[in-house]
Structures are given as C-alpha cells and as structure tokens.
Coordinates of C-alpha atoms in Angstrom, one line a residue:
Chain A
G1 CA -10.1 6.4 12.1
Q2 CA -6.4 6.6 11.6
Q3 CA -5.4 9.0 8.8
V4 CA -1.9 9.3 7.2
M5 CA -1.2 12.3 5.1
Q6 CA 1.7 13.0 2.9
I7 CA 3.0 16.3 1.4
P8 CA 3.6 17.3 -1.3
Q9 CA 1.2 15.3 -3.5
Y10 CA 3.4 15.8 -6.5
Q11 CA 6.9 17.1 -7.1
H12 CA 8.8 17.7 -10.3
V13 CA 12.6 18.1 -10.0
Q14 CA 15.5 18.3 -12.3
E15 CA 17.9 15.4 -12.1
G16 CA 20.5 16.1 -9.5
E17 CA 18.2 18.1 -7.2
D18 CA 17.2 16.8 -3.8
F19 CA 13.7 15.7 -2.9
T20 CA 11.8 15.3 0.4
T21 CA 8.4 13.9 1.2
Y22 CA 6.7 14.2 4.6
C23 CA 4.4 11.8 6.3
N24 CA 2.0 12.7 9.2
S25 CA -0.2 10.4 11.1
S26 CA -3.2 11.4 13.2
T27 CA -2.3 8.8 15.8
T28 CA 0.9 7.5 17.3
L29 CA 2.5 4.7 15.3
S30 CA 4.3 1.6 16.5
N31 CA 6.3 1.5 13.3
I32 CA 6.4 3.1 9.9
Q33 CA 7.3 1.6 6.5
W34 CA 8.1 3.2 3.2
Y35 CA 7.2 1.8 -0.2
K36 CA 7.9 2.9 -3.8
Q37 CA 5.5 2.3 -6.7
R38 CA 6.9 2.7 -10.2
P39 CA 4.4 3.8 -12.9
G40 CA 2.3 0.8 -13.9
G41 CA 3.8 -1.3 -11.1
H42 CA 2.8 -2.3 -7.6
P43 CA 4.3 -1.0 -4.3
V44 CA 7.6 -2.4 -3.3
F45 CA 9.0 -2.2 0.3
L46 CA 11.9 0.1 0.9
I47 CA 12.4 0.2 4.7
Q48 CA 10.9 0.0 8.2
L49 CA 11.5 2.4 11.1
V50 CA 10.6 1.3 14.6
K51 CA 12.3 3.5 17.2
S52 CA 11.5 7.1 18.1
G53 CA 13.9 9.4 16.3
E54 CA 15.3 6.7 14.2
V55 CA 17.3 7.6 11.1
K56 CA 18.2 5.0 8.4
K57 CA 20.1 5.5 5.1
Q58 CA 20.0 3.5 1.9
K59 CA 22.5 5.0 -0.5
R60 CA 21.0 8.3 -1.5
L61 CA 17.8 7.8 0.5
T62 CA 17.5 9.0 4.1
F63 CA 14.5 8.0 6.3
Q64 CA 13.6 9.5 9.6
F65 CA 11.0 8.7 12.2
G66 CA 9.8 11.5 14.4
E67 CA 10.4 11.7 18.2
A68 CA 6.7 11.5 18.9
K69 CA 6.3 8.6 16.4
K70 CA 3.6 10.5 14.5
N71 CA 5.6 11.7 11.5
S72 CA 8.3 10.6 9.1
S73 CA 10.3 11.8 6.2
L74 CA 12.1 10.4 3.1
H75 CA 14.9 12.5 1.6
I76 CA 16.5 11.7 -1.7
T77 CA 19.9 13.3 -2.4
A78 CA 20.8 14.1 -6.0
T79 CA 17.8 12.5 -7.7
Q80 CA 18.1 10.3 -10.7
T81 CA 15.5 9.4 -13.4
T82 CA 15.4 5.9 -11.8
D83 CA 13.8 7.6 -8.7
V84 CA 10.6 8.4 -10.6
G85 CA 7.5 6.9 -9.0
T86 CA 5.1 7.4 -6.1
Y87 CA 6.5 7.1 -2.5
F88 CA 4.1 5.9 0.2
C89 CA 4.5 5.8 3.9
A90 CA 2.5 3.2 5.8
G91 CA 2.0 2.9 9.5
R92 CA 0.6 0.6 12.2
T93 CA -0.8 1.6 15.6
G94 CA 0.1 -1.9 16.9
T95 CA 2.1 -4.9 15.8
A96 CA -1.1 -6.9 15.0
S97 CA -3.1 -4.0 13.5
K98 CA -3.6 -3.2 9.8
L99 CA -1.1 -1.2 7.8
T100 CA -2.6 2.1 6.7
F101 CA -1.0 3.8 3.7
G102 CA -0.4 7.5 3.3
T103 CA -1.8 9.5 0.4
G104 CA 1.5 9.2 -1.5
T105 CA 3.9 11.7 -3.1
R106 CA 4.5 11.3 -6.9
L107 CA 8.0 12.2 -7.9
Q108 CA 8.9 13.2 -11.5
V109 CA 12.5 13.6 -12.5
T110 CA 13.6 15.2 -15.7
L111 CA 17.1 15.6 -17.3
Chain B
G1 CA 5.0 -19.8 -5.6
A2 CA 7.7 -17.2 -5.5
G3 CA 5.4 -14.2 -5.1
V4 CA 1.9 -13.1 -4.5
S5 CA -0.3 -14.2 -7.4
Q6 CA -3.5 -12.4 -8.4
S7 CA -6.1 -13.4 -10.9
P8 CA -7.5 -12.4 -13.3
S9 CA -5.0 -9.6 -14.2
N10 CA -7.8 -7.8 -16.0
K11 CA -11.6 -8.0 -15.6
V12 CA -14.1 -6.1 -17.6
T13 CA -17.7 -6.5 -16.4
E14 CA -21.1 -4.9 -16.9
K15 CA -22.7 -2.8 -14.2
G16 CA -24.8 -4.9 -11.9
K17 CA -22.8 -8.1 -12.4
D18 CA -20.9 -9.9 -9.6
V19 CA -17.1 -10.4 -9.8
E20 CA -14.7 -12.5 -7.9
L21 CA -11.0 -11.7 -7.5
R22 CA -8.5 -14.2 -6.3
C23 CA -5.2 -13.8 -4.4
D24 CA -2.6 -16.6 -3.7
P25 CA -0.3 -15.3 -1.0
I26 CA 3.3 -16.3 -0.5
S27 CA 3.4 -19.7 1.2
G28 CA 3.7 -19.3 5.0
H29 CA 2.5 -15.8 5.1
T30 CA -0.2 -15.5 7.7
A31 CA -1.2 -11.9 7.1
L32 CA -3.1 -11.0 3.9
Y33 CA -4.5 -7.6 2.9
W34 CA -6.7 -6.3 0.1
Y35 CA -6.3 -2.6 -1.0
R36 CA -8.1 -0.7 -3.7
Q37 CA -6.2 1.9 -5.9
R38 CA -8.1 4.2 -8.1
L39 CA -6.3 5.7 -11.1
G40 CA -3.6 8.2 -9.8
Q41 CA -4.7 7.7 -6.2
G42 CA -3.4 6.1 -3.0
L43 CA -4.0 2.7 -1.5
E44 CA -7.4 2.4 0.1
F45 CA -7.5 -0.3 2.8
L46 CA -10.3 -2.8 2.4
I47 CA -9.7 -5.9 4.6
Y48 CA -7.0 -7.6 6.7
F49 CA -6.7 -11.2 7.6
Q50 CA -4.2 -12.4 10.3
G51 CA -4.0 -16.0 11.0
N52 CA -7.1 -17.3 12.8
S53 CA -8.1 -13.9 14.2
A54 CA -11.3 -12.3 13.1
P55 CA -10.6 -10.3 9.9
D56 CA -10.5 -6.5 10.1
K57 CA -13.3 -5.5 7.7
S58 CA -13.3 -1.9 8.6
G59 CA -12.3 -0.7 5.1
L60 CA -15.0 -2.4 3.1
P61 CA -16.9 0.4 1.5
S62 CA -20.3 -1.2 1.4
D63 CA -22.1 -4.5 2.0
R64 CA -21.6 -5.3 -1.7
F65 CA -18.0 -6.1 -0.9
S66 CA -17.0 -9.3 1.0
A67 CA -13.8 -11.3 1.3
E68 CA -12.9 -14.8 2.5
R69 CA -9.7 -16.6 3.2
T70 CA -9.2 -20.3 3.4
G71 CA -7.0 -21.0 6.3
E72 CA -3.7 -19.3 5.6
S73 CA -3.9 -19.6 1.9
V74 CA -6.0 -18.3 -1.0
S75 CA -8.3 -15.3 -0.5
T76 CA -11.2 -14.2 -2.7
L77 CA -12.7 -10.7 -2.8
T78 CA -16.2 -10.6 -4.1
I79 CA -18.0 -7.5 -5.3
Q80 CA -21.8 -7.9 -5.9
R81 CA -23.9 -5.7 -8.2
T82 CA -20.8 -3.9 -9.4
Q83 CA -21.0 -0.1 -10.0
Q84 CA -18.9 2.1 -12.2
E85 CA -17.2 3.6 -9.1
D86 CA -15.8 0.1 -8.3
S87 CA -13.5 0.5 -11.3
A88 CA -9.9 0.4 -9.9
V89 CA -6.9 -1.8 -9.4
Y90 CA -7.4 -4.3 -6.6
L91 CA -4.1 -5.1 -4.9
C92 CA -3.5 -8.1 -2.6
A93 CA -0.5 -8.2 -0.3
S94 CA 0.8 -10.8 2.2
S95 CA 3.4 -10.8 4.9
L96 CA 4.8 -12.9 7.7
F97 CA 3.7 -12.0 11.2
S98 CA 6.3 -11.8 13.9
G99 CA 4.2 -10.4 16.7
V100 CA 7.0 -8.2 17.7
V101 CA 7.5 -5.7 14.9
G102 CA 5.5 -5.2 11.8
E103 CA 6.6 -7.2 8.8
K104 CA 6.9 -5.9 5.2
L105 CA 4.2 -6.4 2.7
F106 CA 4.7 -8.2 -0.6
F107 CA 2.2 -7.1 -3.2
G108 CA 0.7 -8.9 -6.2
S109 CA 0.5 -7.2 -9.6
G110 CA -3.2 -6.5 -9.0
T111 CA -6.5 -7.0 -10.8
Q112 CA -7.6 -4.1 -13.0
L113 CA -11.4 -4.0 -12.8
S114 CA -13.3 -2.1 -15.3
V115 CA -17.1 -1.7 -14.9
L116 CA -18.9 -0.6 -18.0

C-alpha cells in the first residue's frame, strides 16, 4: 500500500535557526497537504499543493511539491518557540481517495 | 456545530469490553475519516467514508474494529473485545468533497482510549 515517510523524525533547534522536513511518497500523489499538531492538540491544516514543482509561502514557512509529485518539503526560516509541534505531510493518489499521513517530524525550539 | 465533535473525550475500559466512539462531523461535510494515534506516533488511517460510496475500510487493523456512518452525519467506531494495544487517541476528521482537488481535513479533539 501507499507509504509516506518523513525525515527527520525529530529535530531540536535554537530559536532563530532554520528547519526543514522532507516528505517522500512511495506512489505519485495527486496533491499533498501539510498539517501542524501542537503538543496535546489535534492536527490543523496548513496548506495544500497540487501542481508539479509548486512552491507556496506562508510568512516564514515555504512549502514545495516535487516535480515528480512524489516528494515535498516544508522549510521554516528563523524558527520561533511558537513553531513547536509535529509537522505532518499527507497525500492522496486521487481526488476521491483516502488521505494518507506521513510519519511526522517533531520540532522542538529552545531559546 | 462549528467544528467536529467527538465523544467521549476520555474512555477507560477493561480488557475484553466493547467500546463505542462517536463523531459528529461539520454539517455539510460529505467525507469522514477515522485515524488512530498512539502516544508519540503518527496518524494511522482506519476508515474513510465519502458520500454514498462504499467506505474504504483498508486501514481497520482487525475484525474487532468496525465503523458506521448514518447518511452524511454522525459516525460511530466500535471496538469489540478491547486489547491493551488498542489504547490510543482516536481522531475523527471531516471535509467537503469537491471532486476536483482534495479538500482540507478538520479534526476533532479526539477520544483518548485507555484499556486496562
């Protein structure tokens, strides 16, 4: 079945440093979404990418969808303590198919 | 309601008992998902309902797990003869369905299930 892996599993950075998480799917995706889960909370939608090679920005967050639509990345510039949480990518192989979540990357930010 | 509602928020049960978890999706959302999240782990897909289509049950881990959905509203996840490894947070999510691109999921706060 479809597998979505993320690396790293965990990253600890000092506030102000950059952070990147990478997402790789075993199958070609029709679209990819990113979610953030704060400690003790539930996942909250961040963004969706649909087109091959697409790049989207949200303030300090930059999201990319690979040319082959099998991988994606999330880059955070100058992390803040409010960025703490687990970041999940999630992909579909078709518009009507289930959404499969990646393994997640837990980000810890310290002062 | 304004968001996805799950009940109970916490459930403690004894090994071997049956449990029923409930999810009320956002009104008008035709898609509904159940995921399981063990402590410190990712989201494990369980089942997906989309409108009147046959549900995608490919993630149910055993025949002890079943789920139903009444039309496009409430869903219940039933776990029979619970085992300690069933202990986890069970998350429900709903979304619109555009048929063109994927829609974002709105999650409930989850049910924390503890099997003693």
